[in-house]
Coordinates of C-alpha atoms in Angstrom, one line a residue:
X1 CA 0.0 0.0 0.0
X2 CA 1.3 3.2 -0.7
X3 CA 2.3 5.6 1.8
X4 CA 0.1 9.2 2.3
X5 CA 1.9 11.9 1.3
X6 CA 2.8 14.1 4.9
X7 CA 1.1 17.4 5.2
X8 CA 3.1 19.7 7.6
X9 CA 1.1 21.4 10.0
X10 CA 3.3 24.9 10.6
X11 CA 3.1 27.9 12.5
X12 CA 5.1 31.2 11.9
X13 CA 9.3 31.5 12.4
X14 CA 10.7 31.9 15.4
X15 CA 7.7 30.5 17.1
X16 CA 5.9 31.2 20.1
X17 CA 3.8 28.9 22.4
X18 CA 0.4 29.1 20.5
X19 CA 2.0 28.5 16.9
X20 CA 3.9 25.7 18.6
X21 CA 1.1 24.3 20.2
X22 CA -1.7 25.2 17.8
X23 CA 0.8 23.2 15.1
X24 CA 0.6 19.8 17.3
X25 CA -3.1 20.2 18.3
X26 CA -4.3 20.6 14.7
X27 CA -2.3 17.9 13.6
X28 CA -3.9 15.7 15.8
X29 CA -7.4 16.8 14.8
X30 CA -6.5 16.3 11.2
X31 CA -5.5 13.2 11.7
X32 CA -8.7 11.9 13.4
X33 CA -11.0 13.1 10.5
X34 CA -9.4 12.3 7.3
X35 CA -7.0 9.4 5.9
X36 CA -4.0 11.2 5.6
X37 CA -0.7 11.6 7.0
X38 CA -0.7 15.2 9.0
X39 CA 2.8 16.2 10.8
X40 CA 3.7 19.0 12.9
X41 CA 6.7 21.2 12.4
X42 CA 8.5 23.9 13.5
X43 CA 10.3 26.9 11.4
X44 CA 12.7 28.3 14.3
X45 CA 14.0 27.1 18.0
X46 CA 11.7 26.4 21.0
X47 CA 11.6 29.0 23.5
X48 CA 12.2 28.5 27.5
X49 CA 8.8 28.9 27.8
X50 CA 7.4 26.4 25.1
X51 CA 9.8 23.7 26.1
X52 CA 8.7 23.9 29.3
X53 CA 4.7 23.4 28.2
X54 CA 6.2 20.1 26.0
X55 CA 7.8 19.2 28.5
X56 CA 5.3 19.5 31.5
X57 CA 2.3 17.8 29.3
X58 CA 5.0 15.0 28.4
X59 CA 4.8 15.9 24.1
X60 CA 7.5 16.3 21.8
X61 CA 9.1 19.3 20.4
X62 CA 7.8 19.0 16.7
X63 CA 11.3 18.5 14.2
X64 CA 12.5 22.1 12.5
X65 CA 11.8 22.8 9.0
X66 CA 13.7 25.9 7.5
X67 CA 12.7 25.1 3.7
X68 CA 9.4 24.0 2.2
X69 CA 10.7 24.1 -1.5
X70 CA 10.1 21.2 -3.3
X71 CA 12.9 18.5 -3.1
X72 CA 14.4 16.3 -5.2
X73 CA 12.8 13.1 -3.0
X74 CA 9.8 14.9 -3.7
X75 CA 10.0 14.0 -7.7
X76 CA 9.6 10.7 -9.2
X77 CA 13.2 9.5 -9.0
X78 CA 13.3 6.6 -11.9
X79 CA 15.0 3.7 -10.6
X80 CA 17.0 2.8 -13.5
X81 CA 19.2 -0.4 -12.8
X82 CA 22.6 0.3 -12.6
X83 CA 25.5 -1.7 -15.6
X84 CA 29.0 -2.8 -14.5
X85 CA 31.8 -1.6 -15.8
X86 CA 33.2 -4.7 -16.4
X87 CA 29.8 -5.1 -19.2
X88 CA 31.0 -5.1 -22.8
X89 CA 29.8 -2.4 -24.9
X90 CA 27.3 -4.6 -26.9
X91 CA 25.9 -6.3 -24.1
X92 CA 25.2 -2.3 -22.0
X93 CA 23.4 -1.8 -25.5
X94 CA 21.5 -4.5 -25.8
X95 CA 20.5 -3.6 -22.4
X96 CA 19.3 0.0 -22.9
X97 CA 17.8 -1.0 -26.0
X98 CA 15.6 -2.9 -24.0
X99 CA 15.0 -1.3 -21.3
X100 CA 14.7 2.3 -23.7
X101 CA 16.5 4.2 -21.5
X102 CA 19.4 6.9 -23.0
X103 CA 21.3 7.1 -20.3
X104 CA 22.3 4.2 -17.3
X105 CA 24.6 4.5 -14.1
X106 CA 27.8 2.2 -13.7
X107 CA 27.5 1.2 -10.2
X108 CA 29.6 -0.4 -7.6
X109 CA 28.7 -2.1 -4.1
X110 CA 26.7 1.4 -3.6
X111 CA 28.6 3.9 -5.0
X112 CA 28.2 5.7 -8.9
X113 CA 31.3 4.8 -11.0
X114 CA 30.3 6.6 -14.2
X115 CA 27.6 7.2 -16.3
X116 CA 27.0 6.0 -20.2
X117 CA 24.6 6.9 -22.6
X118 CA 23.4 5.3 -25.9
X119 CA 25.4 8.8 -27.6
X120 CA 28.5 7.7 -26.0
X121 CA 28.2 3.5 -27.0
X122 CA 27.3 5.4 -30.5
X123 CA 30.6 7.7 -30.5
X124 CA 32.7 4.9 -29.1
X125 CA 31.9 2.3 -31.9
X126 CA 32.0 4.9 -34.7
X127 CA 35.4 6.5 -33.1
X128 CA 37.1 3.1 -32.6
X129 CA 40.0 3.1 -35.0
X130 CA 42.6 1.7 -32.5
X131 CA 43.6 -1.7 -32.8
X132 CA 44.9 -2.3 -29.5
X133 CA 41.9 -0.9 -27.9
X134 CA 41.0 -4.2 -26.0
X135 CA 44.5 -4.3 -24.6
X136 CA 44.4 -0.4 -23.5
X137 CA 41.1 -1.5 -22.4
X138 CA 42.3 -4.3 -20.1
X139 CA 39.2 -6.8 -21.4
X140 CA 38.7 -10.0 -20.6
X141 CA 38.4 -12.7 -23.2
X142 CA 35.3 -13.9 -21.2
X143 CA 33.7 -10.6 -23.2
X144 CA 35.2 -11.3 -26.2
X145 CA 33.3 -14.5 -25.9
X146 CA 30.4 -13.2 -25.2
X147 CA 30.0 -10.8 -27.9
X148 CA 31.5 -13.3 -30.3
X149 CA 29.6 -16.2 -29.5
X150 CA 32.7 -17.9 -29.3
X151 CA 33.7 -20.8 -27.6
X152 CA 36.9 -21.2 -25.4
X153 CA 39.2 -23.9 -26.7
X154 CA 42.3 -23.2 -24.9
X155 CA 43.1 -20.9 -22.7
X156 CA 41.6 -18.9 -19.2
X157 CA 38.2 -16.8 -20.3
X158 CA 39.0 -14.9 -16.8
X159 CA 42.4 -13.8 -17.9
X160 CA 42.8 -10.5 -19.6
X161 CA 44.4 -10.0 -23.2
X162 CA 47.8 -8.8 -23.2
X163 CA 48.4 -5.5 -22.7
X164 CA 50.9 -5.2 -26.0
X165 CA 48.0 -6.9 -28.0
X166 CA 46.5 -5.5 -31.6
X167 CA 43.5 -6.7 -33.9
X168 CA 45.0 -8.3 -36.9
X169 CA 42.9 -10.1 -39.6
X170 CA 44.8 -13.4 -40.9
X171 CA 44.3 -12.8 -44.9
X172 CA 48.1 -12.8 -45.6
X173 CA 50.0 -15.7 -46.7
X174 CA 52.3 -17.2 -43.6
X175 CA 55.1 -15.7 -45.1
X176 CA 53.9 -12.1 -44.5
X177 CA 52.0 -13.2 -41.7
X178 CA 55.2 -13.6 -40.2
X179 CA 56.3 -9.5 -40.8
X180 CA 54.0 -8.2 -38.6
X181 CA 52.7 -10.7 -36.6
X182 CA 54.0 -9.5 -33.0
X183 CA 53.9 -11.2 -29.1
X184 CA 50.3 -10.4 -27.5
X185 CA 48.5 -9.9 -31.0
X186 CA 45.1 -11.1 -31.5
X187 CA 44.7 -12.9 -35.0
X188 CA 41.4 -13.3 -36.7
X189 CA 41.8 -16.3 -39.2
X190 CA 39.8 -19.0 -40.8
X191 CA 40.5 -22.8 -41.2
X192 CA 44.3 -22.2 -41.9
X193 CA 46.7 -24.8 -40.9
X194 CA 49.8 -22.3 -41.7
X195 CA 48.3 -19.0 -40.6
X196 CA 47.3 -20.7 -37.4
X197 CA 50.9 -22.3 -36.7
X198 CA 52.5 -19.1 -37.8
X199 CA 50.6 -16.8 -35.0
X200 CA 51.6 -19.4 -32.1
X201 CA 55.2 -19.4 -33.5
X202 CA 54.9 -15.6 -33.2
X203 CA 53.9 -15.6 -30.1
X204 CA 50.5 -14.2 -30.6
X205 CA 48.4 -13.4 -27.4
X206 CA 45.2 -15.2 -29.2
X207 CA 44.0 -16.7 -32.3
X208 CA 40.4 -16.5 -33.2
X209 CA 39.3 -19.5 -35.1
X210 CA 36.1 -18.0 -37.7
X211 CA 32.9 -20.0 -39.2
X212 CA 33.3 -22.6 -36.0
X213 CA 36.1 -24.2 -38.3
X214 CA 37.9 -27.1 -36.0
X215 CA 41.3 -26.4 -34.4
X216 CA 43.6 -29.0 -34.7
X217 CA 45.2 -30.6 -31.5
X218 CA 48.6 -30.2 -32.8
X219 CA 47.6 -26.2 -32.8
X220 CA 46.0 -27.0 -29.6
X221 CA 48.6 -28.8 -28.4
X222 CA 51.5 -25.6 -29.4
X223 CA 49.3 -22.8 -28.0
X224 CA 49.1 -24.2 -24.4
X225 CA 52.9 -24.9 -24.6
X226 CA 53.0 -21.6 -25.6
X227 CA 50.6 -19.5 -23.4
X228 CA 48.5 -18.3 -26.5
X229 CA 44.6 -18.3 -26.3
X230 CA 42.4 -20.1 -29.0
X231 CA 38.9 -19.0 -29.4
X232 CA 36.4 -20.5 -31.8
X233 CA 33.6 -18.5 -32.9
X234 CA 30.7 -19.5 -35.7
X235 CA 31.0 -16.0 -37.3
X236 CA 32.6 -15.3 -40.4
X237 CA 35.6 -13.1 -40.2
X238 CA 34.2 -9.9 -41.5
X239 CA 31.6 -10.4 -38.6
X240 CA 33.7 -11.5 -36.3
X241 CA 36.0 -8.4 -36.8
X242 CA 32.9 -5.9 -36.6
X243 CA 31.7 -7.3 -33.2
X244 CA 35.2 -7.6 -31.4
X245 CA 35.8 -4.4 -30.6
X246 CA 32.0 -4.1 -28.8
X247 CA 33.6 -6.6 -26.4
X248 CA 35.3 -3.3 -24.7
X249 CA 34.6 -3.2 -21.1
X250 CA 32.3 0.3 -20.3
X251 CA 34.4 1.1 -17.6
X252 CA 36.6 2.6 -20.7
X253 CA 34.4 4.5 -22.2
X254 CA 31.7 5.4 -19.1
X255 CA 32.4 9.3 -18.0
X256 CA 33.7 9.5 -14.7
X257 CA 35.2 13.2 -14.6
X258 CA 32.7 15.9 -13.6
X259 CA 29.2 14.3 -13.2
X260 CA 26.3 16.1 -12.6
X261 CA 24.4 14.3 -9.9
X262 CA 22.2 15.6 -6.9
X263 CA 20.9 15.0 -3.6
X264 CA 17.7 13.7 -3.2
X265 CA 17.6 16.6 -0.5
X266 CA 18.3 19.3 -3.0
X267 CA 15.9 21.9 -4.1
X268 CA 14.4 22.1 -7.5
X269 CA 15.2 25.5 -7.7
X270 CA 18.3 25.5 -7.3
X271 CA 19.1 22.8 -9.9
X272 CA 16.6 23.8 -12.6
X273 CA 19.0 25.8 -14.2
X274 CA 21.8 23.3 -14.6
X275 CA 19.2 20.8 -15.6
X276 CA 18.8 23.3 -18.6
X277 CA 22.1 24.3 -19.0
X278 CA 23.3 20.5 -19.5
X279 CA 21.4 19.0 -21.7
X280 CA 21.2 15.1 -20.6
X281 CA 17.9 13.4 -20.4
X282 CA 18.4 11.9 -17.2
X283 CA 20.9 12.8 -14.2
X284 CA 22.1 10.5 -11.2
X285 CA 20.5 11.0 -8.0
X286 CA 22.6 9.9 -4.6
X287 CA 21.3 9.7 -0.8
X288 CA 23.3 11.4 2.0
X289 CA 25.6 9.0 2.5
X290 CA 26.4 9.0 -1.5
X291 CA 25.0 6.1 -2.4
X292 CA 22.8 5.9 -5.9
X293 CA 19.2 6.1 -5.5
X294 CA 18.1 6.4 -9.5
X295 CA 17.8 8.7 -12.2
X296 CA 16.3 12.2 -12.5
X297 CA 14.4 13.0 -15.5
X298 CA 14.0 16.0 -16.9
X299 CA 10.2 15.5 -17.9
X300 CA 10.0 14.8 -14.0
X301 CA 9.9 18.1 -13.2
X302 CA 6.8 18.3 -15.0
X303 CA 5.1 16.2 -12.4
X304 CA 6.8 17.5 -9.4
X305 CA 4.7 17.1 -6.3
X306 CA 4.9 20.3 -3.9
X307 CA 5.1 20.0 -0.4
X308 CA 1.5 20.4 1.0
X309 CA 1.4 22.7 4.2
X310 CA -1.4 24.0 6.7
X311 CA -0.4 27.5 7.9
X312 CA -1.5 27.9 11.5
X313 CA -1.2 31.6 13.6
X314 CA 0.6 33.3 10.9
X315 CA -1.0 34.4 7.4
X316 CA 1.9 36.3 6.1
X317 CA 4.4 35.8 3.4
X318 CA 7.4 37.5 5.7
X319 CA 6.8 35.2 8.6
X320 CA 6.5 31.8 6.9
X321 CA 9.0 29.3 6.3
X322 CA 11.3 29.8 3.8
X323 CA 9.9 28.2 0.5
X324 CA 6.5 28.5 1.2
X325 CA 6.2 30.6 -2.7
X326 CA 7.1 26.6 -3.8
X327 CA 4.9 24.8 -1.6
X328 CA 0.8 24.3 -1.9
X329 CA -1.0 25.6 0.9
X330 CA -3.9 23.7 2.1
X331 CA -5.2 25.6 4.8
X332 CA -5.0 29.1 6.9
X333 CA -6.2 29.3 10.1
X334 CA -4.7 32.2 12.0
X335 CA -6.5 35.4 14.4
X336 CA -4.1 38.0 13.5
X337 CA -4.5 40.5 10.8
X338 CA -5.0 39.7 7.0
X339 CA -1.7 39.8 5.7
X340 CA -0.5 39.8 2.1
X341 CA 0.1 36.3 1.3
X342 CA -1.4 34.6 -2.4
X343 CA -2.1 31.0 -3.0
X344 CA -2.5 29.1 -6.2
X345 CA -5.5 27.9 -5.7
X346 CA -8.6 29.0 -3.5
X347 CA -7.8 27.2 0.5
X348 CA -9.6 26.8 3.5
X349 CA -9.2 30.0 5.5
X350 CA -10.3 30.6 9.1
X351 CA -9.5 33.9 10.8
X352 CA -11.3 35.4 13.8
X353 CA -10.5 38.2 16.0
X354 CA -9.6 36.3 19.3
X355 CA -6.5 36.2 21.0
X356 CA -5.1 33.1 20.6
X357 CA -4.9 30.7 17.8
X358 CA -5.4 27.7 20.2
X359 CA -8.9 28.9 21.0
X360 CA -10.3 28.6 17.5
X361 CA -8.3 25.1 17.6
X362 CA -10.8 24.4 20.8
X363 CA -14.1 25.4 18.6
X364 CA -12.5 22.7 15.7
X365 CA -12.5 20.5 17.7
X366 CA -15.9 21.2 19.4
X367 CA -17.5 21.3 16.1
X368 CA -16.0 18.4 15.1
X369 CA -18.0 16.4 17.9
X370 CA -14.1 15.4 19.1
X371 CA -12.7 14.6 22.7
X372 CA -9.4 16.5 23.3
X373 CA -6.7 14.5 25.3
X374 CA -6.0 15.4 28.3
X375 CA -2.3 16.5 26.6
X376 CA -3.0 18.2 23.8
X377 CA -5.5 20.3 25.7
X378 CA -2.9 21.3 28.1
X379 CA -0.9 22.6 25.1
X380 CA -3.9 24.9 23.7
X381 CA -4.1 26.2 27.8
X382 CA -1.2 27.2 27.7
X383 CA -1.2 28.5 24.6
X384 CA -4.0 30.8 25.4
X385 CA -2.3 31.9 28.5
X386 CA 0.7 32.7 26.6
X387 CA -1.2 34.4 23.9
X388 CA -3.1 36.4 26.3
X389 CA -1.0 36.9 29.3
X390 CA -3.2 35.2 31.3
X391 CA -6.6 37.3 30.1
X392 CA -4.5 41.1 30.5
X393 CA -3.9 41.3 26.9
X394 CA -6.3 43.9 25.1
X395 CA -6.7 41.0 22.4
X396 CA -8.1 38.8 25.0
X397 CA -11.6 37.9 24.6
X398 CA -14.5 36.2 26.6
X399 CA -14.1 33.1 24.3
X400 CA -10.2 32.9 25.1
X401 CA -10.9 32.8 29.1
X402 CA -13.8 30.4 28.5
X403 CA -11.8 28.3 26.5
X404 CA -8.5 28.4 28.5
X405 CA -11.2 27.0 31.5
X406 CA -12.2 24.5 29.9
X407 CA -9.0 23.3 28.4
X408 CA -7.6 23.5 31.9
X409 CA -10.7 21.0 33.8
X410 CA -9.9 18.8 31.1
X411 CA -5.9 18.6 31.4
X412 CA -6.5 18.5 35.4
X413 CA -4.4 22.2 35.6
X414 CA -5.0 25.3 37.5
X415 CA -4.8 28.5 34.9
X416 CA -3.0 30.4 37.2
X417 CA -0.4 27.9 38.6
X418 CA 0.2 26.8 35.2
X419 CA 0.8 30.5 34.4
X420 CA 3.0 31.3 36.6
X421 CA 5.4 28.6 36.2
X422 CA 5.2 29.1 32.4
X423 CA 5.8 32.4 32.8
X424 CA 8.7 31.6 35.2
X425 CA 10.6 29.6 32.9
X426 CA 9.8 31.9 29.6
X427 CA 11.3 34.6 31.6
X428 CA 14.8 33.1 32.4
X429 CA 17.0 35.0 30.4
X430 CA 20.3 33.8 32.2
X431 CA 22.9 32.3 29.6
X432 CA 21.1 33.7 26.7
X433 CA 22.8 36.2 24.1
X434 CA 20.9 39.3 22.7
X435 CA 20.3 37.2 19.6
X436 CA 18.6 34.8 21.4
X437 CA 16.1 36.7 23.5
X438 CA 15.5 39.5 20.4
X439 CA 14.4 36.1 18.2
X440 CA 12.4 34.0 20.8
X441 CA 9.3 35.6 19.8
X442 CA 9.9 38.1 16.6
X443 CA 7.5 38.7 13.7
X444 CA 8.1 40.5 10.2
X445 CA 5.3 42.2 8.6
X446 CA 4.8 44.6 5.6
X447 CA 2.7 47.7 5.0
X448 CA 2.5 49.4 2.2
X449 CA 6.2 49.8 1.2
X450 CA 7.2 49.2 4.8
X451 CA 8.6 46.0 6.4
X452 CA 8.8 46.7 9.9
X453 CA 10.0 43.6 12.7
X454 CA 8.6 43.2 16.1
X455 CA 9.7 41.6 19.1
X456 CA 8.4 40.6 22.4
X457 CA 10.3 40.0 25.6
X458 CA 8.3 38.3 29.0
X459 CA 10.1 39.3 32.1
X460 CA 9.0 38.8 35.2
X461 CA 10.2 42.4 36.9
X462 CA 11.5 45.9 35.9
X463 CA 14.9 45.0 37.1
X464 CA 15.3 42.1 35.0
X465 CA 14.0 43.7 31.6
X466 CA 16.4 46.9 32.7
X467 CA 19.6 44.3 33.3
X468 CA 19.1 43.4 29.4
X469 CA 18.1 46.3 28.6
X470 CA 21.8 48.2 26.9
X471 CA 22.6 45.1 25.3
X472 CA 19.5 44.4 23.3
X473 CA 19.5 48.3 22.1
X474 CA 22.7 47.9 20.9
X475 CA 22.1 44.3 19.2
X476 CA 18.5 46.0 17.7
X477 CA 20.8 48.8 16.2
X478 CA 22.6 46.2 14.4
X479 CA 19.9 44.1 13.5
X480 CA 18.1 47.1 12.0
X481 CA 21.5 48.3 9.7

């Protein structure tokens, strides 16, 4: 069965409690009602404060997202079978004939080796003009066999041919034979006594025997005495000379030098433009640990599946995750202002003027006819709390309080214990830098042609928001320039 695709439940960066807690709670709700496979995350560290809410209702810290672009993993990878490099040239084309693919990886216990396309098999059987080029290719006569449909009649089909070895077709009388005949050479001959006995005298490397003519065992008999291969094939010796030089091994010809791969964690948009730039059809795609996965194809980015995301207590472009342009959004729900953000297509948006996201998470699930866990509604307390500064805020509302109440009977909390111990630990600043407490709760928006940030600091006295006082001044001036 196929695996639902994750929808990330996310609240805005540098996240507060409610947009922590909001993210869990309506992840949970989603996943009660519908089929699919809803996950909270996070665009920015936990604050004191929210850690200690996770960690006081025992749930964890949802895993940080800083990118919602759409992945590599998140386009059909084709999982082209990889060739070995030790596969002769006609057999890799046989294969990608067969399996129509231009372009297949030469892999290794894991790890990509090189990459060879039908062009390059092309190039290399029309550029082949080299007569030693199964020596300089160190090949084995087990694919010269192969390729030949030859048969092994003396000799190892494990051992490689000698490195000083040429092609050489037999036509000559033994007389000239003899002229250029040299140790290592490969000799492509018919049923000739003479031209046979002459090759083994020069100390040829191999002798192939053409139209599956017999080999005599006095031949036989001087080429094991003298270390020189015999291999019978039943094609004749035009044949037999086109097809030899297929028997090349790809790990000659495969390029190794400067491949374009990527990482199934890369982002599309950063590789579209090579993907134009260099013209292949497909491109090798490796894990983490650099191991091959499959092949990238350029029509795949036709079907590229975006990540899907719910947006909870945020609804503007400035303070979502980064990549959220790429991603499709699902679903809004949020109770600050209307912000400037556009979607593709119409989504389900809920905004209402409370003050805290976690109370319209409360009237979801009400509506919804659900039972809240004891948990989860200890996170949308606290969350409310937080929001609210336990019911002083000016945003606060009589549904908030109501809510918060409620959430509390049903967690077995007191509103104002858990408040101030939330409070408590939000407010210990000791060991944190001006970077730190500036971000813990810090918000972009835009108006008009302004983009203007604001923070929030909790502090539990005068005297402890006046001992940080100088230093954040000073780090706002630089965050400002």
């Amino acid at each position: 069965m196929t695996r639902k695709k994750d929808v990330f439940v996310i609240g805005h960066k540098n996240p507060d409690t409610d947009s922590i807690c909001s993210a869990i709670a309506y992840a949970n709700l989603k996943n009660k009602i519908s089929d699919g496979n809803y996950v909270p995350k996070r665009a920015g560290e936990v604050s004191n404060e929210t850690q200690y809410v996770l960690d006081f209702f025992g749930v964890e810290s949802p895993a940080f997202i800083n990118h919602v672009g759409t992945q590599v993993k998140d386009v059909t990878i084709k999982i082209t079978p990889s060739l070995s490099k030790e596969m002769s040239l006609k057999n890799a084309w046989i294969t990608m004939r067969d399996m129509q693919e231009a372009t297949m990886p030469i892999v290794n216990e894991g790890k990509l080796e090189g990459i060879i396309s039908v062009k390059d098999i092309a190039t290399a059987n029309m550029d082949i003009y080299e007569t030693r080029i199964l020596a300089m290719s160190k090949t084995k006569y087990s694919n010269i066999l192969d390729t030949i449909d030859g048969t092994m009649v003396v000799g190892d089909p494990e051992e490689v041919v000698p490195q000083e070895g040429k092609i050489l077709i037999g036509a000559a009388n033994p007389d000239l034979l003899e002229t250029y005949v040299e140790p290592g050479d490969i000799l492509i001959t018919g049923n000739r006594f003479e031209s046979q006995l002459c090759a083994v005298e020069m100390n040829a490397g191999c002798i192939v025997v053409c139209m599956g003519a017999p080999v005599s065992k006095t031949i036989q008999k001087l080429a094991k005495e003298n270390n020189c291969s015999i291999i019978s094939t039943p094609h004749d010796t035009y044949m037999t000379a086109r097809l030899i030089s297929q028997s090349t091994p790809l790990g000659y010809f495969m390029r190794k030098e400067n491949l374009i791969t990527f990482s199934e964690d890369d982002f599309i948009s950063d590789i579209r433009g090579t993907m134009a730039k260099i013209r292949h059809r497909d491109f090798p795609v490796l894990d983490r640990e650099g191991n091959y996965i499959g092949m990238l194809s350029r029509r795949s980015l036709l079907e590229m599946d975006n990540k899907k995301i719910i947006m909870v207590d945020h609804n503007e472009k400035s303070q979502a995750v980064d990549g959220i342009d790429e991603a499709e959004i699902l679903e809004i729900i949020d109770h600050h202002r209307l912000g400037s953000l556009e979607t593709m297509a119409p989504v389900m948006f809920r905004n209402e003027p409370v003050g805290c996201t976690g109370t319209i998470m409360y009237q979801i699930y009400q509506e919804k006819g659900l039972d809240i866990a004891p948990n989860i509604a200890g996170l949308l307390c606290a969350a409310i709390i937080s929001d609210t500064l336990m019911f002083r805020s000016p945003t606060c509302t009589a549904m908030d309080k109501a809510a918060a109440e409620k959430l509390a009977e049903i967690a077995g909390v007191k509103c104002e214990e858990l408040a101030s111990e939330m409070f408590a630990a939000g407010s210990n600043l000791k060991n944190k830098s001006p970077e730190e407490i500036f971000y813990q709760d810090f918000k972009v928006f835009v108006s008009d042609d302004t983009t203007f940030g604001v923070a929030q600091v909790s502090a539990v006295s005068r005297k402890q928001l006046n001992s940080i006082k100088p230093e954040l001044q000073t780090y706002m001036e630089k965050v400002l320039a």
